Coordinates of C-alpha atoms in Angstrom, one line a residue:
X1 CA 0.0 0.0 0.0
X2 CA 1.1 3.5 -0.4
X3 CA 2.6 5.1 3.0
X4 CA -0.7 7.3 2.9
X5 CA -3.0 4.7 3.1
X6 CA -1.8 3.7 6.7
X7 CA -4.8 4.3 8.3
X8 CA -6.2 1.1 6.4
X9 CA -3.4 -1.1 6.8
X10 CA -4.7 -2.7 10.6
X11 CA -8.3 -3.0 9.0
X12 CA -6.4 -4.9 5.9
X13 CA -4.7 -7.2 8.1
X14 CA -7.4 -7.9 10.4
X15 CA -9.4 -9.5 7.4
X16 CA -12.0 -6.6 7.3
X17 CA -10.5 -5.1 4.4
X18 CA -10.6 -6.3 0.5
X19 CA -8.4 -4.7 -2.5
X20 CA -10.0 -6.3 -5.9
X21 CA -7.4 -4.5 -8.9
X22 CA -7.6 -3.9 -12.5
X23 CA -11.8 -3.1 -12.0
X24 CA -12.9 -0.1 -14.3
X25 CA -14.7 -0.6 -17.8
X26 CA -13.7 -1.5 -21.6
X27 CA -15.4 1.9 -22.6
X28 CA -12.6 3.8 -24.5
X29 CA -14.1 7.4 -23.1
X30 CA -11.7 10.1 -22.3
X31 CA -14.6 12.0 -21.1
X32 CA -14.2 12.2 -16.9
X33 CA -18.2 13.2 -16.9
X34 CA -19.1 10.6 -19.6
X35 CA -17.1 8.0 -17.4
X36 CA -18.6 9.0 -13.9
X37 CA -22.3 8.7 -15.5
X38 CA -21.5 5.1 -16.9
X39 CA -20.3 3.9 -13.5
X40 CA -23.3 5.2 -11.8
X41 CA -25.9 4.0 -13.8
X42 CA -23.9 0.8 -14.7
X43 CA -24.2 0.8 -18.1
X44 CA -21.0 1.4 -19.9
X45 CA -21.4 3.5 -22.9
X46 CA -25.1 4.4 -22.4
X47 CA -26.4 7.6 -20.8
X48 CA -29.7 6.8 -20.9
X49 CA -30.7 4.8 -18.3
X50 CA -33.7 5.3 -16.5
X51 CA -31.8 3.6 -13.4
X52 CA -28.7 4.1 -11.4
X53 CA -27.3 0.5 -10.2
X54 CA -27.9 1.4 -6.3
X55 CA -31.6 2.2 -7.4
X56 CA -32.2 -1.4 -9.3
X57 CA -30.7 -3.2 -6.6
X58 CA -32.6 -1.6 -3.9
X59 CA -35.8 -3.1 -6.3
X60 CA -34.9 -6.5 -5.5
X61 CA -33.0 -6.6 -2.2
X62 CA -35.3 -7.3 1.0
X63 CA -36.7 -4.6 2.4
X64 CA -36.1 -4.6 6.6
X65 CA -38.7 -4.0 9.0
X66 CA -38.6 -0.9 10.7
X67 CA -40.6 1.2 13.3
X68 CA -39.0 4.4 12.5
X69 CA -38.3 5.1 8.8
X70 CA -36.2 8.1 7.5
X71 CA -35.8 6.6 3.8
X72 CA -34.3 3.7 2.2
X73 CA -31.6 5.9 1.0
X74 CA -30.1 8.7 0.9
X75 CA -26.6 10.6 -0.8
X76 CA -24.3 12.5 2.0
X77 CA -23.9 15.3 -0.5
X78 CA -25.6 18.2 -2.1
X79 CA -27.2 16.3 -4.8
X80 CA -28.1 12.6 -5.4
X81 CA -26.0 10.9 -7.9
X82 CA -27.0 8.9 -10.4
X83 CA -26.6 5.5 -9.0
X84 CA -30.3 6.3 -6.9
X85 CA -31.4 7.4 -10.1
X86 CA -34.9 6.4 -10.2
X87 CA -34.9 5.4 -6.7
X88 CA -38.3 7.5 -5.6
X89 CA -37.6 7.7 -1.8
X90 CA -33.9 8.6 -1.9
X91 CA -33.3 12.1 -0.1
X92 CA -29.5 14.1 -0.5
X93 CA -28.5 15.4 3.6
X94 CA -24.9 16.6 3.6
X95 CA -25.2 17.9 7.1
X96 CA -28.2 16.7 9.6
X97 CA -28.1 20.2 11.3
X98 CA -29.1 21.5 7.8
X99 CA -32.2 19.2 7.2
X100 CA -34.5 21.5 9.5
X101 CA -37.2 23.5 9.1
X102 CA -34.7 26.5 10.8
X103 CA -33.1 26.9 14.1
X104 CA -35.7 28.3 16.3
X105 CA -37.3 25.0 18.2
X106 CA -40.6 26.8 19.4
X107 CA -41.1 27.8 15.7
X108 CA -40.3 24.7 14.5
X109 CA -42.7 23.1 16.8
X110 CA -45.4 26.0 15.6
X111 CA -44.8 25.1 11.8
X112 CA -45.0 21.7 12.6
X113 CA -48.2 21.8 14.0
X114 CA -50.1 23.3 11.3
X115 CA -48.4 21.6 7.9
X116 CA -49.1 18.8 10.3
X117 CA -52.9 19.8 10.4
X118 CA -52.4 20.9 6.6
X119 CA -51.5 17.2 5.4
X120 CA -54.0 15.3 7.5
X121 CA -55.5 14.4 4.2
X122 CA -56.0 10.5 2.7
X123 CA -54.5 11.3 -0.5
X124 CA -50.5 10.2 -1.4
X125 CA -49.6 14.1 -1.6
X126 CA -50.9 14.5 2.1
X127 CA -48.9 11.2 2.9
X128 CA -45.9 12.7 1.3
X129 CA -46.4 15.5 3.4
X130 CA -46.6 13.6 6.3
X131 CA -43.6 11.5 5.4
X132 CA -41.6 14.7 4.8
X133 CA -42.6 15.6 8.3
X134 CA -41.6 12.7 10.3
X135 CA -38.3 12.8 8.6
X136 CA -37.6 16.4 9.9
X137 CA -38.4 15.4 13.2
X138 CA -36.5 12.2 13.3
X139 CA -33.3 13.9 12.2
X140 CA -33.9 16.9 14.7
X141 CA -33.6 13.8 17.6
X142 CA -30.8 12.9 15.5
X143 CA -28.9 16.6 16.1
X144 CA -29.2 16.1 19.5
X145 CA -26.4 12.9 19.5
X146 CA -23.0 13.1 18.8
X147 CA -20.3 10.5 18.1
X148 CA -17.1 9.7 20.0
X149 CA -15.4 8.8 17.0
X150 CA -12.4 11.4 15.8
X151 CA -13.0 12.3 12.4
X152 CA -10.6 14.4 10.6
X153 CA -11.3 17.6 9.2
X154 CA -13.2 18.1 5.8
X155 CA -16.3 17.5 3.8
X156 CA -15.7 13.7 2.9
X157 CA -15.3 13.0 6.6
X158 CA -18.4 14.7 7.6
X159 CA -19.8 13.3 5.1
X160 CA -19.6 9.7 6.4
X161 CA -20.3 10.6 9.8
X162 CA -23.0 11.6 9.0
X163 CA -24.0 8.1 7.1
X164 CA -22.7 6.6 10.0
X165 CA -25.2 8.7 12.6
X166 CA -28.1 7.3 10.6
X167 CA -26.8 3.8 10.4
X168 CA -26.8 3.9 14.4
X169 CA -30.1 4.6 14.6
X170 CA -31.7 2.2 12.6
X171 CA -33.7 4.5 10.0
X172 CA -34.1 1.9 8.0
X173 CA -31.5 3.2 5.4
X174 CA -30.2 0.1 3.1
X175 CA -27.9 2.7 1.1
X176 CA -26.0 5.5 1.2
X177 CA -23.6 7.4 -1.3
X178 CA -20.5 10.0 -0.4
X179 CA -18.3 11.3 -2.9
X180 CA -14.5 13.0 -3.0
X181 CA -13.3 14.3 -5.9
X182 CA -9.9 15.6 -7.2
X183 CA -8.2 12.9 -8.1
X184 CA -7.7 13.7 -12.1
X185 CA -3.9 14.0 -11.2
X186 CA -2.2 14.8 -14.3
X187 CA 0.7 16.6 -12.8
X188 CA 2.8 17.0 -9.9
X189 CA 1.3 14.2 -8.1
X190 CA 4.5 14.3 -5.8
X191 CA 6.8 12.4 -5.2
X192 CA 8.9 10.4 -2.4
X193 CA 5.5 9.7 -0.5
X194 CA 4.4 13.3 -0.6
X195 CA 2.8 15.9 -2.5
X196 CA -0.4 16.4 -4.1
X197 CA -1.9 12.3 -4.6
X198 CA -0.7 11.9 -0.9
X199 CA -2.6 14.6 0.6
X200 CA -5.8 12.6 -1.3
X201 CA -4.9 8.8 -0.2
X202 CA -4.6 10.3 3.7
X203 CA -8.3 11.8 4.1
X204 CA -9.7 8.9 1.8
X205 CA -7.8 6.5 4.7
X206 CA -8.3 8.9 7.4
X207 CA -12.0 9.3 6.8
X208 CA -12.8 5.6 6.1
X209 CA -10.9 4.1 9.3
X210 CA -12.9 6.9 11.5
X211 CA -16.2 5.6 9.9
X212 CA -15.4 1.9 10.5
X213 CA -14.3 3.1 14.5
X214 CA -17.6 5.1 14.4
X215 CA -20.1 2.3 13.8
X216 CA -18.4 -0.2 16.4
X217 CA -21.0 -3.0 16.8
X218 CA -22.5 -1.8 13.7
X219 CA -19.5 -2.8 11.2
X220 CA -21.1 -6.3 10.4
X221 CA -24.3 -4.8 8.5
X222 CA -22.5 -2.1 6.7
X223 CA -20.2 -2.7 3.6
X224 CA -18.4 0.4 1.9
X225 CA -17.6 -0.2 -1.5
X226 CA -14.7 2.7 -2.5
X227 CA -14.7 2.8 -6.7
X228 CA -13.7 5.1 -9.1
X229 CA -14.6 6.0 -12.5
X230 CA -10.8 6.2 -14.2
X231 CA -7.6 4.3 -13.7
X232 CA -4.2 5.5 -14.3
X233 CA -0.7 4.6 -16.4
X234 CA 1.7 3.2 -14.3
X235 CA 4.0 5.4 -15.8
X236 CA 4.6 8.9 -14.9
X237 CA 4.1 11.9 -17.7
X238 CA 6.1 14.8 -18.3
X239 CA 4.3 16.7 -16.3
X240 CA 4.9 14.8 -13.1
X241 CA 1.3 13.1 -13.1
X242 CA -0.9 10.1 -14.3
X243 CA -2.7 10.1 -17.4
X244 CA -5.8 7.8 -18.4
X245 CA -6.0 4.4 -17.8
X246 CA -8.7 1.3 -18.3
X247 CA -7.7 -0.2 -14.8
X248 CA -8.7 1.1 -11.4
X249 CA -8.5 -0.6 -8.3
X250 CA -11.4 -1.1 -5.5
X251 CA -11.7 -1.4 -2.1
X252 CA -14.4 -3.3 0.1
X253 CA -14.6 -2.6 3.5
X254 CA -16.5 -4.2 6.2
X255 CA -17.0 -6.8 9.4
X256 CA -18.8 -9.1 7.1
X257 CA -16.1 -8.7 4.7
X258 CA -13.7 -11.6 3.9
X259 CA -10.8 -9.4 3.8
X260 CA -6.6 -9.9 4.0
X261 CA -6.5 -10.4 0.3
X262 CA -6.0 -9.3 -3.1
X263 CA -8.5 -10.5 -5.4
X264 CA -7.6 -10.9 -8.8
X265 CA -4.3 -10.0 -10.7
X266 CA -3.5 -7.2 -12.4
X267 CA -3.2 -8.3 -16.2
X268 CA -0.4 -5.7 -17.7

């Protein structure tokens, strides 16, 4: 493993952690945009799904019995990518504290009370309502908690903290999606174990190892899948960076995860 990716190397050894190389797609595509689209809706070459793959395989997996329901899934970003394409339920929360009807609780509990009163209809726009409502009141409990887990600084760490909150509390959530960008590295990656592709490896590590701490118990019904949409040349360019390649590699991590191991071989 690259020195950055310390943080990863205990949960590697430990058999909880899976490297699977030389994943990625045939598509010859030079297009980052083009390729990101194809790996979300899993379907190489084709933009037109109706369907991300998260989406189609929340169709057919069991669905779990809950009591308290926030959704079935939801993308700790801005905006919901296109694997939950099509997926009707799926919400985007970057940030809990954001998902709130504002910061005044007695106001809250005003407004509340009459869209609660507005959507006491029988029709599915007053269920949606309703729906809506319970959601913003289960994630205001959810504010209230905290986590002992330190994660380090930055958007991709908050990010799966805050998947890991919701995980905790049993919202009956069966996916979730983060993203980090910034890895089109075509010069001055660095170089001696430093630089620029360092920096990226350390809060992808950092961030993932907090999130595995975070869920403690939790670890054997969660499994993180960590792809991306472009590999790299082995060799370096003139600029000091990577340019395309087919091959990428992936990581799968998780207490129900038979890890310790390569899968595969890299092919040349």
């Amino acid at each position: 493993m690259n020195a950055a990716l310390e943080p990863l190397f205990d949960l590697y050894k430990n058999g909880n952690l899976a490297v699977i190389p030389a994943t990625g797609m045939p598509s010859d595509t030079r297009s980052h945009f083009d390729a990101m689209e194809y790996m979300e809706l899993g379907t190489p070459d084709k933009r037109t799904s109706p369907s991300g793959w998260l989406a189609r395989m929340l169709e057919t997996a069991p669905k779990p019995a809950q009591t308290i329901k926030l959704t079935g899934a939801f993308s700790a970003t801005d905006d919901l990518p296109s694997s939950l394409r099509g997926n009707l339920e799926a919400l985007a929360i970057p940030k809990l504290e954001d998902f709130s009807l504002g910061d005044d609780a007695e106001f809250r509990k005003f407004l509340n009370a009459g869209l609660g009163r507005f959507w006491s209809g029988d029709t599915w726009l007053h269920d949606a309502g309703l729906t809506t409502l319970r959601a913003l009141e289960t994630v205001a409990k959810l504010q209230q908690g905290g986590s002992d887990a330190k994660y380090p600084d930055g958007d991709f760490a908050q990010s799966l903290r805050t998947v890991a909150r919701v995980v905790k509390e049993g919202l009956g959530v069966r996916a979730a999606t983060v993203d980090l960008g910034g890895w089109d590295t075509h010069q001055y990656q660095g170089e001696g174990g430093r630089g620029y592709i360092a920096d990226m490896l350390s809060e992808l590590a950092k961030g993932l190892q907090a999130f595995y701490i975070d869920l403690g118990a939790h670890t054997k019904r969660v499994t993180v899948c960590v792809m991306s949409e472009f590999g790299r040349r082995l060799n370096e360019n003139a600029s000091f960076g990577t340019d395309h390649g087919h091959g990428s590699a992936m990581m799968v991590l998780g207490g129900s995860v038979n890890g310790g191991k390569v899968y595969g071989k890299f092919p040349g």
